Amino acid sequence: MSSNGDQSSVLSKPRLIIQRVIPNTQNDGDGAIVRRSIGSMELRRLDPFLMLDEFVVTVPAGFPDHPHRGFETVTYMLEGAFTHQDFGGNKGTIRTGDVQWMTAGRGIVHSEMPVGEGVNRGLQLWINLSSKDKMIEPKYQDLLREDIKIAEKDGVEVRIIAGECMGVKSPVFTRTPAMYLDFTLKPGAEWQQSIPESWNAFVYVIEGEGVFGSLDTSPQHAHQLLVLGSGDGLCVWNKSSQQFRYALIGGQPLNEPVAQYGPFVMNTQAEIHKAFEDYRFHKNGFEKARDWSSQSSLKMRNFKKQSKLI
Ligand code: FJE
Ligand code: FE
């Protein structure tokens, strides 16, 4: 028996897992630990997605002042809290369950640092912007935990960060069309989720274990990224005795050339060169980077001075 509760009918062509990425932990930023799945050697990109990091950071580590151009970053806190500060005076803290959807566009320089003691953990996803959107004005969409709509049916709970599920829509504007759903399935629960056929899609397992695609496959575990093949949706089963949590993320491919150098993602090498120049000479969106340092960077500099580290 299928317990499909979506308004769409039962899937006609369920997607199967075509690649599994089990990311190793690596260091990034200043002492931060990340599990990079998309953006790694194993999975360079998954159009329109450029990077997915599960990050774990404890004070004083973090991601000090750095630039972005040409894409969006989506930060979803799973545990703890992070503060961001940018060169335009924007400042905010995201806590467990909150999301910051940042469209870097032509340029953002910011710091992303943990707030308090203990474990600060989350997912950061990079979504590419189409050539016509790469140089738009930066924009933030902040979603507090209590603003994220939750839908529930037959032992399936979903937090709708972007897109639509069970007839409930997220208010997030996705400039590159995308869906971002955080599912929790009770033991014994199953779900069929429709996904536009032309989109690329993947799953990141957050907690527990579950079966994807076809019932005769073995269960998938936490910290794994599963790339989905073609089809009109995804079937999932929780055959375990614990709750099972995963993020289902999909997006419309841009089918454009990608030129990337770290936090600058453009279409051509010449545009990357230009991004470097603009950043270095504080032009074309990086004007405010002149004489700017985040408070956390200044604090760290003073701390190092006092400790005679520099
Ligand atoms: C970055 C160095 C960095 N993954 N996950 C180089 F530190 C970063 C960077 C991050 C990042 C930030 C958060 Cl909050 C979560 C992350 C990398 O800031 F993007 C480059 N290119
Ligand atoms: Fe950043």
XYZ file of C-alpha atoms and ligand atoms in Angstrom:
332
model
C 0.000 0.000 0.000
C 1.283 3.431 -0.843
C 0.475 6.226 1.552
C 0.962 9.007 -0.899
C -0.551 12.071 0.655
C 0.753 14.639 -1.754
C -1.853 16.317 -3.905
C -0.033 14.888 -6.905
C -0.806 11.316 -7.871
C 1.477 8.353 -7.301
C 4.793 8.755 -9.042
C 5.012 7.266 -12.501
C 8.788 7.285 -12.719
C 10.454 7.244 -9.299
C 14.007 8.497 -9.173
C 16.771 6.129 -8.073
C 20.083 6.879 -6.379
C 22.777 7.158 -9.057
C 25.692 8.279 -6.892
C 26.506 8.219 -3.218
C 29.057 10.593 -1.730
C 30.413 9.937 1.772
C 32.343 13.121 2.537
C 35.491 13.101 4.646
C 35.953 15.829 7.211
C 38.320 18.623 6.207
C 39.368 22.008 7.548
C 38.123 25.247 6.058
C 37.966 28.876 7.100
C 39.838 29.324 10.383
C 39.762 25.970 12.151
C 36.239 25.045 11.052
C 35.503 21.431 10.168
C 33.394 20.679 7.097
C 32.077 17.590 5.387
C 32.010 18.719 1.744
C 29.915 16.557 -0.559
C 29.046 18.759 -3.525
C 32.159 20.738 -4.466
C 34.486 17.837 -3.631
C 36.672 15.857 -6.045
C 34.016 13.134 -6.103
C 31.194 15.458 -7.071
C 32.526 18.714 -8.467
C 29.101 20.253 -9.062
C 25.457 19.330 -9.468
C 23.970 22.109 -11.608
C 22.727 24.560 -10.210
C 24.395 23.517 -6.924
C 28.041 24.414 -6.395
C 28.751 23.295 -2.850
C 27.195 21.544 0.129
C 29.053 21.602 3.441
C 27.932 20.137 6.726
C 29.952 22.327 9.101
C 30.837 21.804 12.755
C 32.474 24.740 14.478
C 33.442 25.509 18.057
C 34.678 28.883 19.334
C 37.152 30.423 18.426
C 37.076 28.766 14.983
C 34.874 30.134 12.208
C 34.775 31.706 8.789
C 36.423 35.153 9.106
C 36.066 37.969 6.551
C 35.749 36.643 2.993
C 34.023 37.701 -0.256
C 31.346 36.120 -2.465
C 30.185 36.914 -5.996
C 27.862 35.266 -8.506
C 25.763 32.869 -6.419
C 23.605 32.352 -3.320
C 24.508 30.810 0.035
C 21.864 29.069 2.119
C 22.842 28.416 5.739
C 20.622 26.120 7.805
C 21.491 25.734 11.493
C 20.987 22.225 12.874
C 22.475 22.934 16.307
C 23.894 26.001 18.068
C 24.145 29.476 16.563
C 26.133 31.550 14.064
C 26.531 35.310 13.737
C 27.165 36.979 10.414
C 28.366 40.511 9.781
C 28.782 42.053 6.376
C 30.522 45.104 4.964
C 27.200 46.916 4.527
C 26.461 46.867 8.256
C 24.079 43.914 8.080
C 24.387 41.753 11.145
C 22.388 38.878 12.511
C 22.389 35.634 14.393
C 20.847 32.412 13.184
C 20.027 29.748 15.756
C 18.953 26.109 15.621
C 16.274 25.744 12.941
C 16.847 29.189 11.389
C 17.850 29.748 7.767
C 19.771 32.564 6.135
C 19.187 32.699 2.372
C 21.804 35.126 1.036
C 21.936 36.222 -2.575
C 25.508 37.471 -2.879
C 24.974 38.765 -6.426
C 27.655 41.304 -7.396
C 29.347 41.163 -4.047
C 29.231 40.505 -0.329
C 32.134 40.517 2.099
C 31.257 39.025 5.447
C 32.261 36.926 8.441
C 30.374 33.891 9.698
C 31.320 32.960 13.265
C 29.826 30.722 15.971
C 28.196 32.493 18.895
C 28.602 30.443 22.013
C 30.279 27.503 23.631
C 29.396 24.025 22.500
C 28.736 22.586 19.085
C 27.562 24.809 16.254
C 26.471 22.681 13.336
C 24.614 23.234 10.092
C 24.413 22.911 6.341
C 25.642 25.496 3.890
C 24.471 25.141 0.305
C 25.721 27.249 -2.618
C 23.260 27.781 -5.458
C 24.558 29.232 -8.705
C 22.939 32.278 -10.292
C 22.297 32.552 -14.022
C 24.501 34.930 -16.021
C 21.752 37.568 -15.989
C 21.546 37.456 -12.173
C 25.203 37.217 -11.194
C 25.666 40.967 -10.788
C 22.373 41.802 -9.046
C 22.218 43.691 -5.779
C 22.859 41.488 -2.739
C 19.785 40.419 -0.804
C 19.009 38.539 2.401
C 15.996 36.387 3.167
C 16.064 35.427 6.833
C 13.783 32.660 8.002
C 13.416 32.134 11.729
C 12.612 28.645 12.969
C 9.090 29.757 13.910
C 8.520 31.243 10.429
C 9.362 28.019 8.630
C 6.132 26.278 7.778
C 5.715 22.700 8.915
C 3.309 20.260 7.274
C 2.479 16.845 8.694
C 0.794 13.707 7.434
C 0.910 9.962 8.158
C 4.024 10.079 10.362
C 5.817 12.421 7.973
C 6.786 15.918 9.109
C 8.332 18.413 6.718
C 9.894 21.835 7.189
C 9.408 23.743 3.974
C 12.449 25.943 3.534
C 11.948 26.497 -0.197
C 9.326 25.271 -2.621
C 6.131 23.458 -1.752
C 5.082 20.264 -0.003
C 1.696 18.853 1.095
C 0.088 21.964 -0.369
C 2.127 24.310 1.843
C 4.406 26.910 0.237
C 7.578 28.603 1.456
C 7.738 32.412 1.180
C 11.372 32.240 0.023
C 11.994 33.649 -3.432
C 14.307 31.304 -5.303
C 15.931 33.288 -8.073
C 17.282 30.040 -9.427
C 14.185 27.816 -9.130
C 14.818 25.352 -6.276
C 13.229 23.249 -3.529
C 14.620 22.620 -0.039
C 12.593 20.294 2.185
C 13.644 18.952 5.607
C 11.746 15.668 6.232
C 11.414 13.682 9.442
C 9.794 10.235 9.076
C 8.577 8.298 12.100
C 9.402 4.573 12.267
C 7.310 2.773 9.625
C 6.451 5.943 7.712
C 6.891 6.345 3.973
C 6.606 9.241 1.567
C 6.464 9.998 -2.131
C 7.564 13.458 -3.107
C 7.165 14.852 -6.583
C 10.146 16.687 -8.079
C 10.054 18.497 -11.448
C 11.437 16.105 -14.069
C 13.898 18.565 -15.562
C 15.518 19.358 -12.191
C 18.625 17.917 -10.620
C 18.002 16.678 -7.106
C 19.794 15.093 -4.173
C 19.273 13.982 -0.601
C 21.475 14.715 2.398
C 20.828 12.347 5.297
C 20.807 14.194 8.631
C 19.803 11.551 11.193
C 18.855 7.861 11.304
C 18.571 5.547 8.345
C 16.136 5.070 5.489
C 15.550 3.521 2.106
C 15.332 5.610 -1.073
C 14.101 4.887 -4.566
C 13.291 1.224 -4.435
C 12.346 -1.015 -1.490
C 14.917 -3.678 -2.283
C 17.891 -1.350 -1.735
C 19.908 -1.082 1.469
C 19.316 1.788 3.922
C 21.317 5.014 3.729
C 22.903 6.676 6.746
C 23.674 10.114 8.181
C 26.341 12.338 6.564
C 25.755 10.838 3.135
C 24.787 12.655 -0.029
C 22.684 10.786 -2.542
C 22.420 12.044 -6.101
C 19.077 11.186 -7.680
C 18.666 10.024 -11.266
C 15.928 11.099 -13.642
C 12.244 10.722 -12.820
C 9.237 12.589 -11.484
C 9.808 12.153 -7.764
C 11.268 10.212 -4.867
C 9.951 7.316 -2.748
C 11.299 7.023 0.806
C 10.727 4.426 3.535
C 11.694 4.435 7.189
C 11.934 0.736 8.019
C 13.964 1.388 11.180
C 12.803 1.831 14.771
C 14.115 5.407 15.049
C 13.133 8.640 13.419
C 14.721 9.363 10.074
C 15.642 12.874 8.952
C 16.919 14.025 5.566
C 16.988 17.130 3.407
C 15.636 16.810 -0.133
C 17.043 19.533 -2.348
C 16.405 20.096 -6.046
C 16.954 22.830 -8.581
C 16.570 23.745 -12.202
C 19.898 23.356 -13.991
C 21.288 26.537 -15.540
C 23.236 24.733 -18.296
C 25.795 27.524 -18.446
C 29.589 27.424 -18.348
C 30.978 27.766 -14.825
C 34.249 29.494 -14.005
C 35.031 29.295 -10.310
C 37.795 30.499 -8.128
C 36.896 29.817 -4.488
C 34.146 32.239 -3.516
C 33.817 33.851 -6.972
C 31.622 31.928 -9.408
C 31.147 33.385 -12.888
C 30.767 32.123 -16.475
C 34.190 32.911 -17.903
C 37.783 33.168 -16.740
C 37.794 36.849 -17.761
C 34.889 37.489 -15.375
C 36.806 35.736 -12.573
C 39.767 37.983 -13.271
C 37.423 40.977 -13.126
C 35.986 39.763 -9.795
C 39.491 39.634 -8.318
C 40.212 43.141 -9.551
C 36.906 44.508 -8.292
C 37.525 42.949 -4.886
C 41.110 44.164 -4.723
C 40.351 47.716 -5.862
C 36.952 47.997 -4.128
C 34.900 48.448 -7.303
C 31.612 47.289 -8.829
C 29.942 46.093 -5.657
C 32.988 45.779 -3.419
C 33.202 49.523 -2.608
C 32.329 49.006 1.039
C 35.169 46.529 1.504
C 37.557 49.481 1.802
C 38.528 49.954 5.463
C 36.055 47.314 6.627
C 36.743 44.528 9.089
C 34.148 42.556 10.985
C 34.065 42.972 14.764
C 35.031 39.330 15.187
C 38.129 39.816 13.021
C 39.145 42.946 14.956
C 38.641 41.108 18.228
C 40.780 38.208 17.024
C 43.506 40.599 15.862
C 43.614 42.287 19.297
C 43.627 38.932 21.038
C 46.586 37.792 18.946
C 48.407 41.086 19.582
C 47.924 40.786 23.330
C 49.103 37.202 23.251
C 52.078 38.424 21.199
C 51.169 35.990 18.443
C 51.682 38.737 15.856
C 34.594 29.736 1.660
C 37.033 29.510 2.821
C 35.875 29.543 3.583
N 31.924 26.358 3.954
N 30.139 26.462 5.560
C 36.980 29.588 1.457
F 35.959 29.499 4.896
C 34.621 29.631 3.007
C 33.377 29.661 3.803
C 32.605 28.456 4.031
C 31.519 28.315 4.929
C 30.833 29.146 5.805
C 29.848 28.591 6.558
Cl 28.970 29.532 7.696
C 29.482 27.257 6.413
C 31.137 26.973 4.835
C 32.814 27.240 3.464
O 33.015 30.714 4.291
F 33.425 29.860 1.113
C 35.759 29.696 0.866
N 35.648 29.762 -0.490
Fe 30.397 33.196 3.347
